[in-house]
PDB file of C-alpha atoms in Angstrom:
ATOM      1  CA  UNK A  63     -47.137-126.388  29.180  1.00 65.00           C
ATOM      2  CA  UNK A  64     -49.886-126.324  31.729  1.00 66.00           C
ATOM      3  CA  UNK A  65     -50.036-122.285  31.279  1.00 58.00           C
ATOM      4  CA  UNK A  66     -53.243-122.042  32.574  1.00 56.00           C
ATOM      5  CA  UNK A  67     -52.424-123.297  35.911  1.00 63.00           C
ATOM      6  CA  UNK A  68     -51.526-121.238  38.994  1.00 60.00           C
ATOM      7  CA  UNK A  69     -46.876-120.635  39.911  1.00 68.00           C
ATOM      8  CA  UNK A  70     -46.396-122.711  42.538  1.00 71.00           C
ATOM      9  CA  UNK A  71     -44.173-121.354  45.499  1.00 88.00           C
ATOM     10  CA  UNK A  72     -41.499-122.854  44.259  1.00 97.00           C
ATOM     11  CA  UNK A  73     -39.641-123.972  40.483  1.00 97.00           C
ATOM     12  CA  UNK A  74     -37.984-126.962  40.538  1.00 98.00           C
ATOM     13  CA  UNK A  75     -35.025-126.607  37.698  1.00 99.00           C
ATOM     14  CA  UNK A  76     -34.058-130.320  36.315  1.00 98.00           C
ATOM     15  CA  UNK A  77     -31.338-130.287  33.631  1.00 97.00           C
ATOM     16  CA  UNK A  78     -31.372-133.560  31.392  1.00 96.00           C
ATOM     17  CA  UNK A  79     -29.949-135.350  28.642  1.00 94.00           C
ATOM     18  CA  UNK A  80     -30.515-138.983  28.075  1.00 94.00           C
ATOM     19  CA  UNK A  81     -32.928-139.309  31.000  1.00 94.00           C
ATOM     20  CA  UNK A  82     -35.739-140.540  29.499  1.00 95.00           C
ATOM     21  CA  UNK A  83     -36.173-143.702  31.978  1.00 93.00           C
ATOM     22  CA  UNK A  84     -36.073-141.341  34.743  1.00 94.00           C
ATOM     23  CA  UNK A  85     -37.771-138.619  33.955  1.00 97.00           C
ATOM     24  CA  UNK A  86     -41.377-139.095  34.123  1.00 96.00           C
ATOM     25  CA  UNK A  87     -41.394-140.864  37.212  1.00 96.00           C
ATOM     26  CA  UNK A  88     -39.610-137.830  38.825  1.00 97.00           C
ATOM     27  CA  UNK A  89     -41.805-135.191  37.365  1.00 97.00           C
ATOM     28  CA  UNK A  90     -44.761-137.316  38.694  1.00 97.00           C
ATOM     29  CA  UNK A  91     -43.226-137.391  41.992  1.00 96.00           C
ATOM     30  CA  UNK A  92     -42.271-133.656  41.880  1.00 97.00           C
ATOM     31  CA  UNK A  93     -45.605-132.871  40.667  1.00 95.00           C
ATOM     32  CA  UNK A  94     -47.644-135.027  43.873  1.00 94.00           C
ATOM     33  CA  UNK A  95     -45.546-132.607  46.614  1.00 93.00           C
ATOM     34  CA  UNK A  96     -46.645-131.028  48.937  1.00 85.00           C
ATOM     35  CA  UNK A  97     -46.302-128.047  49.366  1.00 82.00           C
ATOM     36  CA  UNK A  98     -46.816-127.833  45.662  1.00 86.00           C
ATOM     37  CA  UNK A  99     -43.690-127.124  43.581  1.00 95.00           C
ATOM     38  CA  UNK A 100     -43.524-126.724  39.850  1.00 96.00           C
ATOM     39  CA  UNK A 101     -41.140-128.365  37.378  1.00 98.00           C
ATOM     40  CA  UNK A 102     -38.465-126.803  34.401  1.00 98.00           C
ATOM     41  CA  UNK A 103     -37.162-129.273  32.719  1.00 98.00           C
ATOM     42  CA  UNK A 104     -34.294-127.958  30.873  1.00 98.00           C
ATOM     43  CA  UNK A 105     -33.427-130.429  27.882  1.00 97.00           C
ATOM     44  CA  UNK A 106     -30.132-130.647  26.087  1.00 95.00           C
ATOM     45  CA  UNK A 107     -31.471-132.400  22.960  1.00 94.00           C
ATOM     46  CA  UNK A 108     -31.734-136.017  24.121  1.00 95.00           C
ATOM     47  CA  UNK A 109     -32.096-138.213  21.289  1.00 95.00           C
ATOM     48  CA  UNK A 110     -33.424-140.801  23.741  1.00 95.00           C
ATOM     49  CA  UNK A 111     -37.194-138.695  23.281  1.00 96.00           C
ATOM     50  CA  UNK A 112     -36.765-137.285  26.910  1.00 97.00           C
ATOM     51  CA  UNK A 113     -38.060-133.906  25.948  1.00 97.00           C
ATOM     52  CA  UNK A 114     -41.118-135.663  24.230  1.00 97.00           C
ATOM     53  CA  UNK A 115     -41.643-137.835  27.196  1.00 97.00           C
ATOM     54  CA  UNK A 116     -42.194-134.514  29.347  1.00 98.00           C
ATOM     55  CA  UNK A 117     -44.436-132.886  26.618  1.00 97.00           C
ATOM     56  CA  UNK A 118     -46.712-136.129  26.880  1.00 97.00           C
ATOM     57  CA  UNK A 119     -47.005-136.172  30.619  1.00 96.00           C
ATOM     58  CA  UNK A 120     -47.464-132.529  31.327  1.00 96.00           C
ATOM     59  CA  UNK A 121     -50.975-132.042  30.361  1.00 95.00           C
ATOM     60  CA  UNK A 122     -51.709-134.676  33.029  1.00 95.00           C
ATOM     61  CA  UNK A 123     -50.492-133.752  36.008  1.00 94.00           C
ATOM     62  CA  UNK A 124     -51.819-131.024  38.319  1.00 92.00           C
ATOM     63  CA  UNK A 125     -48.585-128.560  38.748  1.00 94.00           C
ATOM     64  CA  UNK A 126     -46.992-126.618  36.025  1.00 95.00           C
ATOM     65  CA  UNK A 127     -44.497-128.336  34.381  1.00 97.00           C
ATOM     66  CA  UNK A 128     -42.349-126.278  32.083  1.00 97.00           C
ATOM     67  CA  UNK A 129     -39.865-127.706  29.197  1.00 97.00           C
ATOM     68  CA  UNK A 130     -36.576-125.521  28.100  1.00 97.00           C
ATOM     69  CA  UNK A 131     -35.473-127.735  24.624  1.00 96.00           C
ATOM     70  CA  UNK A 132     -31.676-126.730  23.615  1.00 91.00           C
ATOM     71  CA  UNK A 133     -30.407-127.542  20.122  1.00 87.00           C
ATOM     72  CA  UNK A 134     -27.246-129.401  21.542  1.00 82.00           C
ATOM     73  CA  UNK A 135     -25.571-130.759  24.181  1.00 85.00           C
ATOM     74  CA  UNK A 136     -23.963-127.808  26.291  1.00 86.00           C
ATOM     75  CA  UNK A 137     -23.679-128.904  29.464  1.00 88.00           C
ATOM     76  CA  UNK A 138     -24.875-128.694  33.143  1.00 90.00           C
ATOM     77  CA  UNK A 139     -23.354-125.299  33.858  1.00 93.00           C
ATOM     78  CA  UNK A 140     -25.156-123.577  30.954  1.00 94.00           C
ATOM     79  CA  UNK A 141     -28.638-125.148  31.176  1.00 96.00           C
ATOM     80  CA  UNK A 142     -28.373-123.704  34.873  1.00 97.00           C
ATOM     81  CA  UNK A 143     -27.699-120.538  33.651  1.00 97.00           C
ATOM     82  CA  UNK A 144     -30.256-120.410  31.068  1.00 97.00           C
ATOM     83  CA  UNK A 145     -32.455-121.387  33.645  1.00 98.00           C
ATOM     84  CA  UNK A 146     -31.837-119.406  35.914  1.00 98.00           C
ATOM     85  CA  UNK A 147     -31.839-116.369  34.024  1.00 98.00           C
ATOM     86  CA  UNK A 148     -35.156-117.342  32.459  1.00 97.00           C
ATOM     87  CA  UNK A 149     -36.985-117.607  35.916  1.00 98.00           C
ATOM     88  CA  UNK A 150     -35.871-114.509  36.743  1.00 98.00           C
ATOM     89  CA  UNK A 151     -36.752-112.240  33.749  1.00 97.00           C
ATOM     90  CA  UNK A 152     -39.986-114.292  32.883  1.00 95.00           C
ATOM     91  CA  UNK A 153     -41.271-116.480  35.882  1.00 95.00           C
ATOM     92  CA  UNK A 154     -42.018-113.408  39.032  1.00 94.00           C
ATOM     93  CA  UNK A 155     -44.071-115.554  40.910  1.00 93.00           C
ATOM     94  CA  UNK A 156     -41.377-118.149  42.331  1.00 96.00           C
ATOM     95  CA  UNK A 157     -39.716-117.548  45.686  1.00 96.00           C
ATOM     96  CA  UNK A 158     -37.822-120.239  45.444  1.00 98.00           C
ATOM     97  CA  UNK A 159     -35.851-121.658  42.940  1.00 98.00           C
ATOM     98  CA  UNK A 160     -34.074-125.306  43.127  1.00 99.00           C
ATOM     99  CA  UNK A 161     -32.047-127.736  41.499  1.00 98.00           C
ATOM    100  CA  UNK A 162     -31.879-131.471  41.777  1.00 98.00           C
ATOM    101  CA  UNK A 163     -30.424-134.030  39.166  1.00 96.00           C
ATOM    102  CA  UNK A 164     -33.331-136.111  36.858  1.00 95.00           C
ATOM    103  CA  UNK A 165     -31.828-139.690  38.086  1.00 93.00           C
ATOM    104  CA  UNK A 166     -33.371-139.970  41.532  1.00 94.00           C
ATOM    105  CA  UNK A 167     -29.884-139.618  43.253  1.00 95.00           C
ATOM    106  CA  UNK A 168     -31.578-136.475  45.325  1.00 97.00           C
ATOM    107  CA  UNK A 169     -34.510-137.312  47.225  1.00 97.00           C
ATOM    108  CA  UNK A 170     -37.825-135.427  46.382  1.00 97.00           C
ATOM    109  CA  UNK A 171     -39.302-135.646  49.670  1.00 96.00           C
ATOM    110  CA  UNK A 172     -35.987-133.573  50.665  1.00 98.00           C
ATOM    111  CA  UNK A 173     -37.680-130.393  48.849  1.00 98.00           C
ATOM    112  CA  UNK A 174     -40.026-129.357  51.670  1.00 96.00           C
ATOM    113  CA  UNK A 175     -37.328-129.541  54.201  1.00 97.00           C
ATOM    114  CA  UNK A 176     -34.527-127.601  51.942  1.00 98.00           C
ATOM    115  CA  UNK A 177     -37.859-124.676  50.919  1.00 97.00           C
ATOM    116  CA  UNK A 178     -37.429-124.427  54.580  1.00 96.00           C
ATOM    117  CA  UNK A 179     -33.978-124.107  54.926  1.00 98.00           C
ATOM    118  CA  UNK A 180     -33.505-121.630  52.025  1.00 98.00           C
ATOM    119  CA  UNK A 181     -36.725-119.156  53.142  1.00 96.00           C
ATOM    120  CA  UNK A 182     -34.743-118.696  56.264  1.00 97.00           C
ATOM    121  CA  UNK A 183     -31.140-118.513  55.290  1.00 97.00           C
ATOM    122  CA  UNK A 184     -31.225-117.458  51.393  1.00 98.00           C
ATOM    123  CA  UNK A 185     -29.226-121.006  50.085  1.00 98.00           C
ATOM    124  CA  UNK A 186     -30.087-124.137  51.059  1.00 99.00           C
ATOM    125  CA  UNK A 187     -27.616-127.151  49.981  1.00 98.00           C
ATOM    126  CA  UNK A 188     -28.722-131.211  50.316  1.00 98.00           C
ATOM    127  CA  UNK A 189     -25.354-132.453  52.168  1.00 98.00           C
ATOM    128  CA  UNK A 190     -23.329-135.567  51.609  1.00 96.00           C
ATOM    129  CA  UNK A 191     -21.049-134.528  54.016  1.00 95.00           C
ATOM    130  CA  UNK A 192     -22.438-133.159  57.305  1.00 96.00           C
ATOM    131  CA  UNK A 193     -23.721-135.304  60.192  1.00 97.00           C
ATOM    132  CA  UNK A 194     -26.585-137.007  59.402  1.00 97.00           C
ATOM    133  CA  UNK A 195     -25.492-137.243  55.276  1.00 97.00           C
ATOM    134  CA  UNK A 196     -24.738-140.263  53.473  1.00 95.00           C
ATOM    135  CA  UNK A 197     -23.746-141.793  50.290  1.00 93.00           C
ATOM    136  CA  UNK A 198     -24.937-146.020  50.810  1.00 93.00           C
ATOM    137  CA  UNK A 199     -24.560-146.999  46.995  1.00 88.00           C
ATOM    138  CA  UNK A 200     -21.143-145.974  46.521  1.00 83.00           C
ATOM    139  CA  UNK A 201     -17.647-148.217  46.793  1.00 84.00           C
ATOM    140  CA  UNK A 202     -14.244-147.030  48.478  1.00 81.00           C
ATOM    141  CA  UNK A 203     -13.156-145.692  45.311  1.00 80.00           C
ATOM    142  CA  UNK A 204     -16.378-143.120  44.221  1.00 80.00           C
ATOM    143  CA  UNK A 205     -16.610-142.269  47.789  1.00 82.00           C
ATOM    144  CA  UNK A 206     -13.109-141.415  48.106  1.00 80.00           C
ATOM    145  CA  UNK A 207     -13.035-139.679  45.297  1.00 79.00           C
ATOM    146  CA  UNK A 208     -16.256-137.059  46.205  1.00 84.00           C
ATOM    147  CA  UNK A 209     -15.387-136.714  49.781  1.00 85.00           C
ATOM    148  CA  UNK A 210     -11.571-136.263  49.233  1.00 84.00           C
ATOM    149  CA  UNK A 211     -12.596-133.737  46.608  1.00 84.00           C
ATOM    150  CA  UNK A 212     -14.402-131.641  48.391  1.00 87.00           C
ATOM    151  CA  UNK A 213     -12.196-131.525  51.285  1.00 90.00           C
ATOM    152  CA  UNK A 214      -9.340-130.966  48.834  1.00 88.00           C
ATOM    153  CA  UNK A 215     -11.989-127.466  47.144  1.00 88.00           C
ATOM    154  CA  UNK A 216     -12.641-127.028  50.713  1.00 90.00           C
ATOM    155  CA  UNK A 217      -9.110-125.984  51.774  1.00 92.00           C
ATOM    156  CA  UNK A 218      -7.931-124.859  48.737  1.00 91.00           C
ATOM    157  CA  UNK A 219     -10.909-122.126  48.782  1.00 90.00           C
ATOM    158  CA  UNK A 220      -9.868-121.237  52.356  1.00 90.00           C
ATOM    159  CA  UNK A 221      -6.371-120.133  51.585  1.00 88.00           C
ATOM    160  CA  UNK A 222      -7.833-117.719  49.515  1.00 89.00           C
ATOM    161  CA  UNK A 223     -11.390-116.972  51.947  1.00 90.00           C
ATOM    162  CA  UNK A 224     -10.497-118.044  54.851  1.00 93.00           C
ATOM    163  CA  UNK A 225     -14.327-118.348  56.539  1.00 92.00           C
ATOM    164  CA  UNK A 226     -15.450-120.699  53.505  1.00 93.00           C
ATOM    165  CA  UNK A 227     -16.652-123.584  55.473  1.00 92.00           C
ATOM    166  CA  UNK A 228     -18.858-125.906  52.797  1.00 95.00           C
ATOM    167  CA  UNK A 229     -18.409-129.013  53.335  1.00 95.00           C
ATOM    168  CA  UNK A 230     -20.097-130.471  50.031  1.00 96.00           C
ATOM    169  CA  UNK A 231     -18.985-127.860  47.199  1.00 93.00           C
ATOM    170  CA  UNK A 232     -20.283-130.121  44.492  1.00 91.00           C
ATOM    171  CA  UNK A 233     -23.221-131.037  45.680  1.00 94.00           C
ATOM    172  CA  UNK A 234     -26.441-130.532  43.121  1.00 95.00           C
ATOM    173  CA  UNK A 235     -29.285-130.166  45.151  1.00 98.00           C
ATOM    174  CA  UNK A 236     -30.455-126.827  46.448  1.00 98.00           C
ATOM    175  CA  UNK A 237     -32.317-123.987  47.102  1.00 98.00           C
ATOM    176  CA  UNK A 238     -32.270-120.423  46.907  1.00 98.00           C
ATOM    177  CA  UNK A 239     -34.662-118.056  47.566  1.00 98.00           C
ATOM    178  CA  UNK A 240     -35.157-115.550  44.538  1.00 98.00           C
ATOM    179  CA  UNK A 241     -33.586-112.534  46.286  1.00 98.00           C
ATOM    180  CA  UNK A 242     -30.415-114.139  46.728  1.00 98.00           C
ATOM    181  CA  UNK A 243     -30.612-116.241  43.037  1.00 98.00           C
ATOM    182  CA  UNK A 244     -30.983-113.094  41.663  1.00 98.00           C
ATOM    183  CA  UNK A 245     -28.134-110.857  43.477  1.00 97.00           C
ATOM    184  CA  UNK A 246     -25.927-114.200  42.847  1.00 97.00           C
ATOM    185  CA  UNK A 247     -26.721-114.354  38.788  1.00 97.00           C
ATOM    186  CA  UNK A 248     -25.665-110.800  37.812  1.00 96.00           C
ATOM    187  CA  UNK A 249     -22.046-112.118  38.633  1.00 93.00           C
ATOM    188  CA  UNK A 250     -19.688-114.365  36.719  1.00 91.00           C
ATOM    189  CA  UNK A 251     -20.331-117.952  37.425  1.00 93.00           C
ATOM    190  CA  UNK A 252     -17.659-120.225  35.897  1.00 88.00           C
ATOM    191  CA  UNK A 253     -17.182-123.893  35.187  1.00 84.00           C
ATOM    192  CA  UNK A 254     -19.452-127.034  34.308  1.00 81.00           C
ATOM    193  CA  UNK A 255     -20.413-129.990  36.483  1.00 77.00           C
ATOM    194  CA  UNK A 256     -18.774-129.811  39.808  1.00 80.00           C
ATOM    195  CA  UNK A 257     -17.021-126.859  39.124  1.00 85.00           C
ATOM    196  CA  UNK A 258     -19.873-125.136  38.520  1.00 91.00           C
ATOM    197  CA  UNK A 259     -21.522-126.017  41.330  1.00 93.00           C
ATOM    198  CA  UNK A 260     -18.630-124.776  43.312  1.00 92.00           C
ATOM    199  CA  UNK A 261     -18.660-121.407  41.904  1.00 93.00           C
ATOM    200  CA  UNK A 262     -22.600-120.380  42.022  1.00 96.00           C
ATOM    201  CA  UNK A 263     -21.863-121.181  46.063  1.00 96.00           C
ATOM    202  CA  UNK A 264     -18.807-119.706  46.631  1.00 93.00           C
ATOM    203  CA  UNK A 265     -19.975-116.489  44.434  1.00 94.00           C
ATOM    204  CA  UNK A 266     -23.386-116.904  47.026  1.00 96.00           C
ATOM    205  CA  UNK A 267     -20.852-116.736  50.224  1.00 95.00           C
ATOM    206  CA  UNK A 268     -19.062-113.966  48.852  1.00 92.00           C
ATOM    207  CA  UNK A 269     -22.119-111.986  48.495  1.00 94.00           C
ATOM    208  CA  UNK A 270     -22.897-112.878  52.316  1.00 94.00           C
ATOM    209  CA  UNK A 271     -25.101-115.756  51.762  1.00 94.00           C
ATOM    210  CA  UNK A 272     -23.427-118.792  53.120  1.00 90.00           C
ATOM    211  CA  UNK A 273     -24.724-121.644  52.548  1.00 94.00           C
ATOM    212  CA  UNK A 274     -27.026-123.848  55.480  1.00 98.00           C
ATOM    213  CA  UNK A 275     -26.116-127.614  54.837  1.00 98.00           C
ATOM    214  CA  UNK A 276     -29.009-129.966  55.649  1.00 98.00           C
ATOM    215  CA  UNK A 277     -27.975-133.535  55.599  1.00 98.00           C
ATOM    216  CA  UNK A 278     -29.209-136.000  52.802  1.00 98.00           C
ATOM    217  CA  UNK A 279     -28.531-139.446  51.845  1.00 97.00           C
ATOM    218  CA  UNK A 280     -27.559-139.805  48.311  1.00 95.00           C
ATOM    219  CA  UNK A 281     -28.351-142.535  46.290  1.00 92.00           C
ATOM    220  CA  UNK A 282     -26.527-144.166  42.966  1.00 84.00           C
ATOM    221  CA  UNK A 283     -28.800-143.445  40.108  1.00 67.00           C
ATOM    222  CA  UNK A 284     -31.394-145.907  39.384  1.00 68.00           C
ATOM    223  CA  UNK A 285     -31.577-146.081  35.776  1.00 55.00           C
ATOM    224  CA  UNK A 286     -29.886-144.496  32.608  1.00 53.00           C
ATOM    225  CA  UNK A 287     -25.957-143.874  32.083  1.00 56.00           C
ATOM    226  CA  UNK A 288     -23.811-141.512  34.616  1.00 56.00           C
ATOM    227  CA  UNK A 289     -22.811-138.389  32.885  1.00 49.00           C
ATOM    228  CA  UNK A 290     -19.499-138.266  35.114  1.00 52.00           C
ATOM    229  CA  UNK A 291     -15.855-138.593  32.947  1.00 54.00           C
ATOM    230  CA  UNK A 292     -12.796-137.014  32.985  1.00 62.00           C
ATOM    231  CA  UNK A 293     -12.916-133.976  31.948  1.00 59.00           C
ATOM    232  CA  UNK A 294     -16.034-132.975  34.739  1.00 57.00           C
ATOM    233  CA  UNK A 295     -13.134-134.884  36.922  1.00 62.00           C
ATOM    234  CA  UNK A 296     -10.442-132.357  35.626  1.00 64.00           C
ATOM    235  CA  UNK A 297     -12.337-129.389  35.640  1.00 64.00           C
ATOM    236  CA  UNK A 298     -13.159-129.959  39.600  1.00 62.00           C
ATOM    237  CA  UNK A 299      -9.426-130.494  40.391  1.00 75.00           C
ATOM    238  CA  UNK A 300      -8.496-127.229  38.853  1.00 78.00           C
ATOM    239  CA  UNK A 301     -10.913-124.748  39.638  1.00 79.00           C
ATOM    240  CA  UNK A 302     -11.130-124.072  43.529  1.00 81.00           C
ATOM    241  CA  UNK A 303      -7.177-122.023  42.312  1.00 84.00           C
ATOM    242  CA  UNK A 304      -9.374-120.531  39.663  1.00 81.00           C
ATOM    243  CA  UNK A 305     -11.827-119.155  41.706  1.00 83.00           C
ATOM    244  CA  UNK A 306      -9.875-118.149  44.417  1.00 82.00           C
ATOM    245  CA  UNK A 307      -7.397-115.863  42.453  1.00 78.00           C
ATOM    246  CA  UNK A 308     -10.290-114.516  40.108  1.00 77.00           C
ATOM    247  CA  UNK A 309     -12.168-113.755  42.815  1.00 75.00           C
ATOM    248  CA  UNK A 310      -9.543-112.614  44.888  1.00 71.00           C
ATOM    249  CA  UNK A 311      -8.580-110.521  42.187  1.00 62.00           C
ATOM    250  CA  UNK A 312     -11.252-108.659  41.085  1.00 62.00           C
ATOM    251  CA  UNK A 313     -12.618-108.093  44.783  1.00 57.00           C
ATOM    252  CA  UNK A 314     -10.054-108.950  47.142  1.00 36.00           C
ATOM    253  CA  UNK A 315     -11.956-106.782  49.998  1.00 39.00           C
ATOM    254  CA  UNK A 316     -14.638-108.825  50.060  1.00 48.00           C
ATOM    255  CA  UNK A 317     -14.173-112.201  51.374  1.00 41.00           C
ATOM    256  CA  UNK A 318     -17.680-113.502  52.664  1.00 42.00           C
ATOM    257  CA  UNK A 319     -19.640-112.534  56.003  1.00 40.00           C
TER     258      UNK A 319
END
């Protein structure tokens, strides 16, 4: 889709399923940045038309704006991966690659700010957690739940490396310039979800890219269904001890800079 136009500096990677209330108003906004950043949308077979929605819109807009289509629904993990591993074998032109969810819970006008971030450092994460982060929308109970999570990955990574200092593990939105996506992607990153997004960064810090946490305010989705349940829930709890000891294990000189 729009082939003909210039790369942007940067790819904006959006996995989706079921987003089709969301997702033309984000790629519209994503699309109206500046500086100019282009869009992969990476689809999981929505039956909700999402992907079709996208294909409408693109020829419209003035960035490129790029849709992945998957037969199924595999999950966040993978459609990173395929991503990821697309941009790097068939999209040169982007020094920077991020990732932000389709449901408006990560501020766009946040992308400048985090291109910043992650031309300097090498990974870039939008933090719930630090001073200056926030989460308004939620209750006690979600809040609790997030923030007592990550502490708990936090500390449970540490026994294991003990200069991992992230303080939001499972946070979704971030940048990393190409350099350090691709050194990170030709090693093993496990889980789905949260989990996931505590590997890719703790495989990034082990590499010696730790991450810079810039501050955001993170807002409850505005339309469409959460794709949190148990198992995403699960799968958090139980992989900060997988990580450690695989890591551990097949490296255990090499515990982050």
């Amino acid at each position: 889709m729009n082939a003909h136009l210039p790369e942007g500096k940067a790819l904006v990677v959006v996995p989706t399923y079921n987003e089709r209330d969301n997702i033309e108003a984000l790629v519209r906004e994503l699309a109206a940045l500046e500086p100019g950043v282009d869009v992969l949308v990476v689809d999981d077979g929505s039956p909700d038309g999402t992907a079709d929605a996208v294909e409408r819109l693109a020829p419209s807009l003035p960035r490129r704006i790029i849709l992945m289509c998957r037969s199924g629904k595999f999950g966040l993990g993978v459609a990173y991966t395929d991503a990821y591993r697309w941009i790097l074998l068939h999209a040169p032109g982007y020094g920077l690659v991020l990732q932000m969810d389709a449901d408006f819970s990560h501020d766009p006008h946040m992308i400048p700010l985090l291109m910043a971030r992650a031309e300097a450092y090498g990974l870039a994460v939008g933090s719930r957690y630090v001073q200056g982060g926030a989460t308004p929308d939620w209750d006690h109970r979600r809040f609790l739940l997030s923030h007592v999570g990550n502490i708990y990955a936090r500390l449970v990574l540490r026994l294991f490396f003990p200069s991992y200092l992230i303080k939001d593990s499972t946070a979704g939105f971030a940048a990393f310039r190409r350099d350090v996506l691709d050194t990170v992607m030709r090693h093993p990153i496990y889980g789905d979800g949260y989990a996931y997004q505590t590997s890719i960064k703790l495989v990034a810090f082990r590499l010696g890219y730790p991450a810079i946490e810039v501050p955001i305010v993170f807002r409850d989705r505005r339309l469409g269904v959460s794709k949190l349940n148990r198992h995403i829930v699960f799968e958090a709890f139980i992989m900060p001890w997988k990580l450690g000891w695989r890591f551990r294990k097949s490296d255990p000189s090499q515990s982050g800079r």
